[in-house]
Amino acid sequence: MLGAALALLLAAAAGPAAATTFRFAATADATARADAPETHYGTDPLLRADGDPVSRAYLRFNVSGLTRSVRKATLRLHARNASGEKGIELRPAGLWWTEAGITYSTAPAPGEVVARTGAYADGATVELDATALVKGNGAVAMAVTTTGTVARWLSSREDGTAAYRPQLVVEERPYLGGAQVHPLWNDTTTADFDRDLDMAKAAGMDTVRMDLGWSTLEHDGKGQYAQYYVDKADTFFDHAAARGLRVIATLWSTPCWASSAPPDVKQDCAGDWWNRNVTAYAPSDPQDYADIAEWVTRRWGSKLHALEIWNEPNHPAFLKAPDQAAAYAGMLKAAYPRIKAARRALLVLGGDLVYSDGAFLTDLYDRLGVKGSFDGLSYHPFTGRDPDDTSTTVGRKYDYQRGTEWLREIMVAHGDKAKQLWITEVGFPTCSAGTHPWCVTPEKQAEYLGDTYRIARQKWPFVRAVMTYNLRNKGTSLDSFENQMGILWRDWSPKPAYGAIRAELTR
C-alpha cells in the first residue's frame, strides 16, 4: 500500500489557547481472516471485522511532531455497511506485522478492548477512543474486531476517496500540568516518592518538578559526587518514567567549596556549613556551575524534560550576591552552551523568577545579554489573590494575568516570541487565617488553583507548563504557610484542590 504518515496541524476550535490537533493517515492496514489463514489482504480497498468466521482489521500509524502530552486520540473509520447492535471494538496490537505479509497465521493477537461502538449506519464516520493506545510520538498499532457475526466492512487506505481512509486524530494538551515534589530530601523514602508519583498520575498530571541540590551532589569537593544521592536520583527518574511522567529538575544550592559567601559565613567550610546559609550565595566562578550542569545533563539528560537554572534568583533568600542579576546571568550564560553540547534535546529554562518580575527580566536582557541562553522562561506567579482579579490594586509583578502578559510582552520585544513561558511554581497555602497574607481556606485553594489552570488553557498559547507548588504538604502545622502549600495533606489525603486540578487536567 502507498503513502507515508500525513500530519496536518490544525487549530482546534476551543479558544485561542486550544491544544494543537494532528491528523495522521494510516501507514499500513490489512485484514486477517480465519477462513483464509495464509492469505493476506494488504491491498484491498476494504477492511473487514467479523466474529464468525473471525476476521480482524489491523492498522498502524506513525505519530510524530507532538511536544506535549496526548489529551485525546480518536480513530476515525468510514463504514461501508451497517453494523448491527454490537458495532466494532478497538484493541492494541503488536508492532511486528507488515502490510505486505500479514495473514491470520502471522497476525499478532489483539489485546484487551479499549473502546467499542454501538450500532452505526452504512456510510457513517465511525469514531473510537484510541487515547489509551497513543502515549506520544512513535508507531501505534491497533486491531479492530467485533463479536457480531455479520461482517463489518470499512474503508482501507486504498479507498479511492481520500476522505474515507482511516485517520488517527491526536489532540495535545494545551500545556504540561503537574506539581512540585521533593524526592531527594533526606526524609523522603523511595516508598514516599512512589506514592507521590502515583498521586500525581492519578490527578491527570503528566509532569513533576523536583530539586537537585548541587550542594549535596558535590558536597565534599569538586568532582566528588555523593553516590547515595546519585543512586536515589537514578531510582526516582526511573520510577517517574515508568509512570509516564516527565521530570523538570531545578539545579541550585551552592556547595561550600564553590560558594562566594564571606569568610565569616564559610568559616573554612568547617562544621555544618549548610546551616549557615552558605548555599544561597552565588558561586565564586560561574564555570563551576556550568561544570555541574554539564555533568547532570550527561548523567540524567535523557531522563529529563527540562533543566531549570537555579531557583528564584531575584529573591535574596535563594541567591545572595552584590548584583543578583549579574550573578544569575553569569551562571545562565556559562551553563547553556555546555548543556546543549552535552544533549541538544534537553530544554534549558532560564529566569525561574519569583513573581512576574518584568524589571529583573528586562535587566537580564538589556544590561546582561541573556538572549540566546535559554529555551524557555520559567516564573512563579504567587499572588495570594483570586487569579480572575485583574484590578490594578497591585502592580503587574504581583498580578497573575497582567504579570504573565507583561513577561510575554518583554520577551516579544526582545525577539523571543517563539519561546514559551513556563509556570513552574504556583500555589495558595491552606494555613490558619492571620498566619500569612496568602492564607486561604482549602475550598478557596481549590477555586483559585482551578482558575489558574483554566486561565492558562483559555488565554495563553505561549504558556508551556503549569506546575502546582506543592503536591504534598511539607509538614502538619497550620501556622506555617510553607508547610501548607500542598494539594495533599501530609498523610497524602487529598485537599479539595486535588480534585479541582484533576478535573481541569482530565477535561
Short mmCIF file of C-alpha atoms in Angstrom, two decimals:
data_model
loop_
_atom_site.label_atom_id
_atom_site.label_comp_id
_atom_site.label_asym_id
_atom_site.label_seq_id
_atom_site.Cartn_x
_atom_site.Cartn_y
_atom_site.Cartn_z
CA MET A 1 0.00 0.00 0.00
CA LEU A 2 1.18 3.53 -0.79
CA GLY A 3 1.84 6.69 1.17
CA ALA A 4 3.56 7.87 4.32
CA ALA A 5 2.11 9.31 7.52
CA LEU A 6 0.30 12.56 6.87
CA ALA A 7 0.24 15.02 9.75
CA LEU A 8 -1.91 18.09 9.34
CA LEU A 9 -1.62 20.65 12.13
CA LEU A 10 -4.96 22.29 12.68
CA ALA A 11 -6.04 24.78 15.32
CA ALA A 12 -8.84 23.29 17.38
CA ALA A 13 -11.86 25.50 17.84
CA ALA A 14 -11.98 25.60 21.63
CA GLY A 15 -10.42 29.03 22.04
CA PRO A 16 -7.18 30.91 21.43
CA ALA A 17 -5.12 28.64 23.68
CA ALA A 18 -6.62 25.37 22.47
CA ALA A 19 -4.35 22.39 22.03
CA THR A 20 -2.94 21.58 18.63
CA THR A 21 -4.65 18.75 16.76
CA PHE A 22 -2.68 16.38 14.50
CA ARG A 23 -4.28 14.16 11.87
CA PHE A 24 -2.37 11.06 10.74
CA ALA A 25 -3.13 8.83 7.80
CA ALA A 26 -2.51 5.11 8.28
CA THR A 27 0.91 3.91 7.15
CA ALA A 28 -0.30 0.30 6.95
CA ASP A 29 -3.61 -1.55 7.17
CA ALA A 30 -4.84 -5.02 6.30
CA THR A 31 -7.37 -7.69 7.15
CA ALA A 32 -6.57 -11.10 8.67
CA ARG A 33 -9.21 -13.81 8.27
CA ALA A 34 -9.54 -17.19 9.98
CA ASP A 35 -11.24 -18.68 6.94
CA ALA A 36 -8.17 -17.84 4.81
CA PRO A 37 -5.31 -18.21 7.32
CA GLU A 38 -2.46 -17.99 4.78
CA THR A 39 -3.86 -15.15 2.65
CA HIS A 40 -3.01 -11.50 3.15
CA TYR A 41 -5.32 -8.66 2.22
CA GLY A 42 -2.92 -5.74 2.31
CA THR A 43 -4.01 -4.24 -1.00
CA ASP A 44 -7.78 -4.43 -0.57
CA PRO A 45 -9.82 -1.20 -0.58
CA LEU A 46 -11.87 -2.62 2.32
CA LEU A 47 -11.08 -3.75 5.85
CA ARG A 48 -13.16 -6.45 7.49
CA ALA A 49 -14.14 -7.25 11.07
CA ASP A 50 -16.26 -10.30 11.78
CA GLY A 51 -16.99 -12.54 14.73
CA ASP A 52 -17.61 -15.74 12.78
CA PRO A 53 -15.51 -16.55 10.85
CA VAL A 54 -13.14 -14.42 12.91
CA SER A 55 -11.74 -11.51 10.91
CA ARG A 56 -9.73 -8.57 12.23
CA ALA A 57 -8.65 -5.29 10.71
CA TYR A 58 -5.11 -4.20 11.60
CA LEU A 59 -3.91 -0.59 11.35
CA ARG A 60 -0.62 1.17 12.01
CA PHE A 61 0.05 4.91 12.37
CA ASN A 62 3.31 6.81 12.86
CA VAL A 63 2.68 9.59 15.35
CA SER A 64 5.19 12.45 15.15
CA GLY A 65 5.51 16.12 15.97
CA LEU A 66 3.97 16.01 19.45
CA THR A 67 5.63 18.25 22.02
CA ARG A 68 3.12 17.86 24.85
CA SER A 69 1.08 15.07 26.34
CA VAL A 70 -1.79 13.46 24.49
CA ARG A 71 -5.13 14.85 25.56
CA LYS A 72 -7.23 12.65 23.30
CA ALA A 73 -6.72 10.31 20.35
CA THR A 74 -9.58 9.25 18.09
CA LEU A 75 -9.58 6.59 15.38
CA ARG A 76 -11.91 7.56 12.54
CA LEU A 77 -13.17 4.93 10.09
CA HIS A 78 -15.65 5.05 7.22
CA ALA A 79 -18.38 2.40 7.33
CA ARG A 80 -19.20 0.58 4.09
CA ASN A 81 -22.19 -1.28 5.55
CA ALA A 82 -24.43 -1.04 8.62
CA SER A 83 -23.08 -2.70 11.73
CA GLY A 84 -25.90 -4.14 13.76
CA GLU A 85 -26.15 -3.53 17.50
CA LYS A 86 -22.72 -4.75 18.57
CA GLY A 87 -20.70 -2.42 16.35
CA ILE A 88 -16.91 -2.75 16.45
CA GLU A 89 -14.17 -2.83 19.09
CA LEU A 90 -10.69 -1.32 19.28
CA ARG A 91 -7.76 -3.26 20.75
CA PRO A 92 -3.97 -2.84 20.94
CA ALA A 93 -1.84 -4.98 18.63
CA GLY A 94 1.82 -5.88 18.29
CA LEU A 95 4.03 -3.82 16.00
CA TRP A 96 5.93 -6.53 14.14
CA TRP A 97 3.45 -7.24 11.31
CA THR A 98 3.95 -5.86 7.81
CA GLU A 99 1.18 -4.91 5.47
CA ALA A 100 2.50 -6.97 2.59
CA GLY A 101 2.77 -10.17 4.59
CA ILE A 102 0.23 -10.19 7.40
CA THR A 103 -2.09 -13.20 7.43
CA TYR A 104 -4.26 -14.74 10.10
CA SER A 105 -1.40 -17.13 10.86
CA THR A 106 1.15 -14.33 11.35
CA ALA A 107 -1.04 -11.59 12.82
CA PRO A 108 -0.46 -10.60 16.45
CA ALA A 109 -3.12 -11.48 18.97
CA PRO A 110 -5.15 -8.39 19.85
CA GLY A 111 -5.08 -7.11 23.43
CA GLU A 112 -7.98 -6.19 25.67
CA VAL A 113 -10.77 -3.95 24.33
CA VAL A 114 -10.08 -0.26 24.94
CA ALA A 115 -13.14 1.16 23.14
CA ARG A 116 -16.27 -0.02 21.34
CA THR A 117 -19.12 1.47 19.36
CA GLY A 118 -22.81 0.78 19.27
CA ALA A 119 -24.73 0.33 16.05
CA TYR A 120 -23.91 2.60 13.12
CA ALA A 121 -25.29 3.13 9.63
CA ASP A 122 -23.84 2.48 6.21
CA GLY A 123 -21.68 5.45 5.19
CA ALA A 124 -21.22 6.71 8.76
CA THR A 125 -17.98 8.09 10.12
CA VAL A 126 -17.22 5.74 13.00
CA GLU A 127 -15.15 7.05 15.91
CA LEU A 128 -13.32 5.01 18.55
CA ASP A 129 -11.45 6.49 21.52
CA ALA A 130 -7.80 5.48 21.00
CA THR A 131 -6.33 7.63 23.78
CA ALA A 132 -5.18 4.59 25.75
CA LEU A 133 -3.07 3.43 22.79
CA VAL A 134 -1.26 6.68 21.98
CA LYS A 135 1.43 7.55 24.54
CA GLY A 136 3.36 10.04 22.42
CA ASN A 137 5.50 10.08 19.29
CA GLY A 138 6.15 6.72 17.66
CA ALA A 139 4.43 3.82 15.94
CA VAL A 140 0.96 2.83 17.10
CA ALA A 141 -0.63 -0.49 16.04
CA MET A 142 -4.21 -1.50 16.68
CA ALA A 143 -6.79 -4.08 15.75
CA VAL A 144 -10.49 -3.62 15.02
CA THR A 145 -12.67 -6.60 15.98
CA THR A 146 -16.31 -7.44 16.62
CA THR A 147 -18.30 -10.16 18.32
CA GLY A 148 -21.05 -9.77 15.75
CA THR A 149 -21.44 -12.49 13.13
CA VAL A 150 -22.24 -10.13 10.24
CA ALA A 151 -19.06 -8.76 8.67
CA ARG A 152 -18.34 -5.05 9.22
CA TRP A 153 -16.77 -3.55 6.12
CA LEU A 154 -14.66 -0.40 6.50
CA SER A 155 -12.69 1.66 4.01
CA SER A 156 -8.96 0.95 3.90
CA ARG A 157 -6.26 3.43 2.95
CA GLU A 158 -6.57 2.26 -0.66
CA ASP A 159 -10.09 3.64 -0.92
CA GLY A 160 -10.41 5.92 -3.97
CA THR A 161 -11.95 8.68 -1.83
CA ALA A 162 -9.30 10.21 0.40
CA ALA A 163 -11.83 11.38 2.99
CA TYR A 164 -12.90 7.78 3.62
CA ARG A 165 -9.45 6.44 4.53
CA PRO A 166 -8.60 5.58 8.17
CA GLN A 167 -7.37 8.53 10.19
CA LEU A 168 -5.94 8.95 13.67
CA VAL A 169 -6.73 12.34 15.21
CA VAL A 170 -4.44 13.23 18.13
CA GLU A 171 -5.04 16.28 20.29
CA GLU A 172 -2.30 17.60 22.55
CA ARG A 173 -2.88 19.16 25.92
CA PRO A 174 -2.59 22.95 25.83
CA TYR A 175 0.15 22.77 28.47
CA LEU A 176 2.10 20.40 30.69
CA GLY A 177 0.38 20.04 34.04
CA GLY A 178 1.95 18.87 37.25
CA ALA A 179 3.31 19.62 40.69
CA GLN A 180 6.46 20.06 42.75
CA VAL A 181 7.79 17.03 44.62
CA HIS A 182 10.87 16.62 46.84
CA PRO A 183 12.10 13.06 46.25
CA LEU A 184 15.74 13.64 47.17
CA TRP A 185 15.18 15.20 50.57
CA ASN A 186 16.63 13.19 53.44
CA ASP A 187 13.23 12.46 55.00
CA THR A 188 11.71 11.19 51.74
CA THR A 189 11.94 7.44 51.18
CA THR A 190 11.52 5.58 47.91
CA ALA A 191 8.09 4.46 49.12
CA ASP A 192 7.23 8.10 49.81
CA PHE A 193 8.13 9.38 46.37
CA ASP A 194 6.47 6.40 44.71
CA ARG A 195 3.27 7.37 46.49
CA ASP A 196 3.75 10.98 45.39
CA LEU A 197 4.19 9.86 41.78
CA ASP A 198 1.11 7.65 41.96
CA MET A 199 -0.97 10.52 43.32
CA ALA A 200 0.35 12.87 40.63
CA LYS A 201 -0.53 10.36 37.91
CA ALA A 202 -4.00 9.77 39.37
CA ALA A 203 -4.64 13.51 39.22
CA GLY A 204 -4.07 13.51 35.46
CA MET A 205 -0.64 15.13 35.76
CA ASP A 206 1.96 14.43 33.09
CA THR A 207 4.94 16.20 34.70
CA VAL A 208 6.61 16.63 38.08
CA ARG A 209 9.19 19.19 39.12
CA MET A 210 11.95 18.33 41.58
CA ASP A 211 15.01 19.98 43.08
CA LEU A 212 18.57 18.80 42.50
CA GLY A 213 20.85 20.15 45.22
CA TRP A 214 24.30 20.95 43.87
CA SER A 215 25.44 21.41 47.48
CA THR A 216 24.53 17.78 48.18
CA LEU A 217 25.64 16.32 44.89
CA GLU A 218 29.18 17.77 45.20
CA HIS A 219 29.13 18.22 48.95
CA ASP A 220 32.71 17.15 49.63
CA GLY A 221 34.51 18.86 46.75
CA LYS A 222 34.61 19.40 43.03
CA GLY A 223 34.16 16.18 41.12
CA GLN A 224 33.32 14.21 44.26
CA TYR A 225 29.76 13.08 43.68
CA ALA A 226 27.68 11.76 46.58
CA GLN A 227 26.89 8.23 45.45
CA TYR A 228 23.86 7.78 47.71
CA TYR A 229 22.33 10.92 46.21
CA VAL A 230 23.11 9.82 42.65
CA ASP A 231 21.58 6.41 43.33
CA LYS A 232 18.43 7.91 44.82
CA ALA A 233 18.06 10.25 41.82
CA ASP A 234 18.55 7.30 39.44
CA THR A 235 15.72 5.47 41.17
CA PHE A 236 13.39 8.45 41.13
CA PHE A 237 13.91 9.17 37.43
CA ASP A 238 13.29 5.53 36.56
CA HIS A 239 10.14 5.38 38.67
CA ALA A 240 8.79 8.60 37.14
CA ALA A 241 9.45 7.28 33.64
CA ALA A 242 7.71 4.01 34.46
CA ARG A 243 4.58 6.03 35.19
CA GLY A 244 4.88 8.09 32.03
CA LEU A 245 5.70 11.28 33.96
CA ARG A 246 8.07 13.91 32.60
CA VAL A 247 10.56 15.49 35.02
CA ILE A 248 11.66 19.10 35.30
CA ALA A 249 14.73 19.41 37.54
CA THR A 250 15.88 22.61 39.23
CA LEU A 251 19.65 22.70 39.78
CA TRP A 252 20.63 25.11 42.52
CA SER A 253 22.25 25.48 46.00
CA THR A 254 26.00 26.15 46.05
CA PRO A 255 28.37 23.79 47.90
CA CYS A 256 30.67 25.49 50.36
CA TRP A 257 33.84 24.96 48.31
CA ALA A 258 32.29 26.87 45.38
CA SER A 259 30.37 29.50 47.35
CA SER A 260 31.05 33.23 47.32
CA ALA A 261 29.82 33.51 50.90
CA PRO A 262 32.05 35.78 53.03
CA PRO A 263 34.73 34.16 55.25
CA ASP A 264 32.77 34.66 58.47
CA VAL A 265 29.93 32.63 56.96
CA LYS A 266 32.03 29.95 55.27
CA GLN A 267 34.40 29.51 58.23
CA ASP A 268 36.73 27.45 56.05
CA CYS A 269 33.80 25.11 55.37
CA ALA A 270 34.13 23.68 58.86
CA GLY A 271 31.19 22.25 60.75
CA ASP A 272 27.63 22.27 59.41
CA TRP A 273 28.19 24.98 56.81
CA TRP A 274 24.89 24.11 55.11
CA ASN A 275 23.08 25.53 58.15
CA ARG A 276 24.90 28.88 57.81
CA ASN A 277 23.15 29.73 54.53
CA VAL A 278 26.35 29.26 52.55
CA THR A 279 24.32 27.51 49.85
CA ALA A 280 22.29 30.62 48.95
CA TYR A 281 25.35 32.57 47.81
CA ALA A 282 26.22 32.60 44.14
CA PRO A 283 29.24 30.52 43.13
CA SER A 284 32.52 32.41 43.00
CA ASP A 285 33.11 31.10 39.50
CA PRO A 286 30.06 30.51 37.22
CA GLN A 287 32.08 27.90 35.34
CA ASP A 288 31.82 25.66 38.42
CA TYR A 289 28.06 25.78 37.98
CA ALA A 290 28.44 25.09 34.25
CA ASP A 291 30.56 22.05 35.09
CA ILE A 292 27.91 20.51 37.33
CA ALA A 293 25.14 21.40 34.86
CA GLU A 294 27.01 19.53 32.14
CA TRP A 295 27.61 16.56 34.45
CA VAL A 296 23.91 16.42 35.36
CA THR A 297 23.00 16.58 31.67
CA ARG A 298 25.34 13.74 30.73
CA ARG A 299 24.14 11.63 33.66
CA TRP A 300 20.37 12.27 33.53
CA GLY A 301 19.65 14.37 30.46
CA SER A 302 17.85 11.55 28.66
CA LYS A 303 15.52 11.24 31.66
CA LEU A 304 14.77 14.95 31.99
CA HIS A 305 12.29 17.01 30.04
CA ALA A 306 13.84 20.31 31.13
CA LEU A 307 16.61 21.62 33.38
CA GLU A 308 15.98 24.82 35.27
CA ILE A 309 18.90 27.11 36.02
CA TRP A 310 18.73 27.96 39.73
CA ASN A 311 15.67 28.82 41.79
CA GLU A 312 14.27 32.33 42.21
CA PRO A 313 17.50 34.26 41.60
CA ASN A 314 15.64 37.55 42.07
CA HIS A 315 14.96 36.70 45.72
CA PRO A 316 17.82 37.19 48.22
CA ALA A 317 16.79 34.10 50.17
CA PHE A 318 17.77 31.99 47.14
CA LEU A 319 20.59 33.94 45.53
CA LYS A 320 22.85 36.22 47.52
CA ALA A 321 25.19 38.43 45.51
CA PRO A 322 26.06 42.14 45.31
CA ASP A 323 24.37 42.13 41.89
CA GLN A 324 21.84 39.30 41.75
CA ALA A 325 21.00 39.76 38.09
CA ALA A 326 24.65 39.76 37.04
CA ALA A 327 25.42 36.69 39.15
CA TYR A 328 22.49 34.85 37.65
CA ALA A 329 23.26 35.89 34.08
CA GLY A 330 26.80 34.60 34.56
CA MET A 331 25.56 31.14 35.52
CA LEU A 332 22.95 31.05 32.76
CA LYS A 333 25.35 32.11 30.02
CA ALA A 334 28.05 29.72 31.22
CA ALA A 335 25.75 26.69 31.60
CA TYR A 336 23.60 26.94 28.49
CA PRO A 337 26.19 26.07 25.81
CA ARG A 338 27.61 23.28 27.96
CA ILE A 339 24.18 21.70 28.47
CA LYS A 340 23.27 21.95 24.79
CA ALA A 341 26.62 20.49 23.74
CA ALA A 342 26.00 17.53 26.04
CA ARG A 343 22.38 16.99 24.97
CA ARG A 344 20.82 19.33 22.45
CA ALA A 345 17.30 17.98 23.02
CA LEU A 346 17.26 18.91 26.72
CA LEU A 347 15.29 22.11 27.29
CA VAL A 348 17.03 24.76 29.39
CA LEU A 349 14.79 27.05 31.42
CA GLY A 350 16.08 30.46 32.39
CA GLY A 351 14.61 33.03 34.72
CA ASP A 352 12.90 30.89 37.37
CA LEU A 353 11.66 34.21 38.73
CA VAL A 354 9.58 34.60 41.83
CA TYR A 355 6.60 36.75 40.83
CA SER A 356 6.17 38.22 37.37
CA ASP A 357 9.31 40.30 37.78
CA GLY A 358 9.46 42.18 34.49
CA ALA A 359 12.06 44.62 35.77
CA PHE A 360 14.51 41.81 36.58
CA LEU A 361 13.85 40.16 33.22
CA THR A 362 14.40 43.42 31.35
CA ASP A 363 17.71 43.87 33.16
CA LEU A 364 18.77 40.36 32.16
CA TYR A 365 18.03 41.17 28.53
CA ASP A 366 19.19 44.78 28.23
CA ARG A 367 22.20 45.03 30.52
CA LEU A 368 23.35 41.43 30.74
CA GLY A 369 22.61 39.98 27.31
CA VAL A 370 20.97 36.67 28.19
CA LYS A 371 19.12 36.37 24.88
CA GLY A 372 20.11 33.08 23.29
CA SER A 373 20.97 31.46 26.65
CA PHE A 374 17.68 29.70 27.41
CA ASP A 375 14.94 27.74 25.61
CA GLY A 376 12.05 28.87 27.78
CA LEU A 377 11.44 31.33 30.62
CA SER A 378 10.12 30.00 33.94
CA TYR A 379 8.47 32.02 36.67
CA HIS A 380 6.41 31.64 39.85
CA PRO A 381 3.32 33.88 39.86
CA PHE A 382 2.48 33.74 43.56
CA THR A 383 -0.05 36.43 44.35
CA GLY A 384 -2.32 35.33 47.19
CA ARG A 385 -5.14 36.81 45.09
CA ASP A 386 -8.01 35.48 43.02
CA PRO A 387 -6.49 34.72 39.57
CA ASP A 388 -9.58 36.21 37.93
CA ASP A 389 -8.98 39.56 39.65
CA THR A 390 -7.28 41.86 37.13
CA SER A 391 -7.86 45.09 39.02
CA THR A 392 -4.93 47.48 39.30
CA THR A 393 -4.84 47.49 43.10
CA VAL A 394 -1.41 45.84 42.88
CA GLY A 395 1.40 46.18 40.37
CA ARG A 396 1.79 43.76 37.46
CA LYS A 397 4.57 41.95 39.26
CA TYR A 398 2.05 40.59 41.77
CA ASP A 399 -0.88 40.01 39.39
CA TYR A 400 -1.35 36.64 37.71
CA GLN A 401 -2.88 37.73 34.41
CA ARG A 402 -1.36 41.17 33.92
CA GLY A 403 2.01 39.93 35.14
CA THR A 404 2.11 36.96 32.79
CA GLU A 405 1.23 39.19 29.85
CA TRP A 406 3.93 41.68 30.93
CA LEU A 407 6.61 38.99 30.83
CA ARG A 408 5.33 37.91 27.43
CA GLU A 409 5.50 41.47 26.11
CA ILE A 410 9.11 41.78 27.26
CA MET A 411 10.09 38.52 25.57
CA VAL A 412 8.40 39.51 22.30
CA ALA A 413 10.02 42.94 22.39
CA HIS A 414 13.42 41.25 22.68
CA GLY A 415 12.87 38.91 19.75
CA ASP A 416 11.89 35.84 21.81
CA LYS A 417 8.32 35.46 20.59
CA ALA A 418 8.98 31.83 19.70
CA LYS A 419 9.97 30.96 23.28
CA GLN A 420 7.37 29.97 25.84
CA LEU A 421 6.68 30.83 29.44
CA TRP A 422 6.73 28.02 31.99
CA ILE A 423 4.86 28.41 35.28
CA THR A 424 6.99 26.07 37.38
CA GLU A 425 5.55 27.08 40.75
CA VAL A 426 2.15 28.49 41.66
CA GLY A 427 0.01 27.90 44.71
CA PHE A 428 -2.05 29.05 47.65
CA PRO A 429 -1.38 27.88 51.24
CA THR A 430 -4.14 26.46 53.44
CA CYS A 431 -2.68 27.99 56.60
CA SER A 432 -4.51 29.49 59.55
CA ALA A 433 -6.03 32.92 58.98
CA GLY A 434 -3.61 35.63 60.05
CA THR A 435 -0.53 33.44 59.69
CA HIS A 436 0.38 34.95 56.31
CA PRO A 437 -1.37 37.27 53.83
CA TRP A 438 -1.62 34.40 51.32
CA CYS A 439 -3.50 32.02 53.65
CA VAL A 440 -6.77 30.69 52.21
CA THR A 441 -9.28 28.01 53.11
CA PRO A 442 -8.98 24.62 51.42
CA GLU A 443 -12.08 25.50 49.40
CA LYS A 444 -10.55 28.76 48.18
CA GLN A 445 -7.30 26.97 47.34
CA ALA A 446 -9.32 24.64 45.09
CA GLU A 447 -11.14 27.53 43.42
CA TYR A 448 -8.02 29.63 42.86
CA LEU A 449 -5.85 26.78 41.55
CA GLY A 450 -8.59 25.55 39.24
CA ASP A 451 -8.90 29.10 37.91
CA THR A 452 -5.12 29.33 37.48
CA TYR A 453 -5.06 26.29 35.20
CA ARG A 454 -8.22 27.30 33.36
CA ILE A 455 -6.96 30.79 32.54
CA ALA A 456 -3.69 29.43 31.15
CA ARG A 457 -5.62 26.97 28.98
CA GLN A 458 -8.12 29.51 27.71
CA LYS A 459 -5.92 32.55 27.18
CA TRP A 460 -2.25 31.77 26.70
CA PRO A 461 -0.93 29.51 23.94
CA PHE A 462 2.54 30.76 24.90
CA VAL A 463 2.39 29.13 28.37
CA ARG A 464 4.03 25.70 28.13
CA ALA A 465 3.54 24.39 31.68
CA VAL A 466 1.57 24.99 34.88
CA MET A 467 3.10 23.34 37.93
CA THR A 468 1.47 23.44 41.37
CA TYR A 469 3.63 24.09 44.40
CA ASN A 470 3.46 21.64 46.19
CA LEU A 471 1.96 18.25 45.55
CA ARG A 472 2.03 17.38 49.27
CA ASN A 473 2.30 19.45 52.42
CA LYS A 474 5.81 19.64 53.82
CA GLY A 475 4.54 19.47 57.38
CA THR A 476 1.43 19.47 59.53
CA SER A 477 1.49 22.89 61.21
CA LEU A 478 -1.39 25.10 60.12
CA ASP A 479 0.60 28.11 61.27
CA SER A 480 3.24 27.65 58.55
CA PHE A 481 2.31 28.88 55.10
CA GLU A 482 5.26 26.98 53.58
CA ASN A 483 4.09 23.69 55.12
CA GLN A 484 0.55 24.18 53.83
CA MET A 485 1.22 24.77 50.11
CA GLY A 486 0.33 21.20 49.12
CA ILE A 487 -2.82 19.97 47.40
CA LEU A 488 -2.43 16.83 49.53
CA TRP A 489 -2.23 16.84 53.30
CA ARG A 490 0.95 15.41 54.77
CA ASP A 491 -0.66 11.95 55.03
CA TRP A 492 -1.46 12.02 51.27
CA SER A 493 -5.18 12.56 51.81
CA PRO A 494 -6.48 14.97 49.14
CA LYS A 495 -7.50 18.54 49.73
CA PRO A 496 -10.33 19.88 47.54
CA ALA A 497 -7.68 21.42 45.24
CA TYR A 498 -6.50 17.95 44.22
CA GLY A 499 -9.90 17.22 42.73
CA ALA A 500 -10.12 20.67 41.13
CA ILE A 501 -6.82 20.19 39.32
CA ARG A 502 -7.74 16.65 38.31
CA ALA A 503 -10.98 17.97 36.82
CA GLU A 504 -9.07 20.57 34.81
CA LEU A 505 -6.34 18.21 33.60
CA THR A 506 -8.72 15.42 32.60
CA ARG A 507 -11.40 17.56 30.95
#
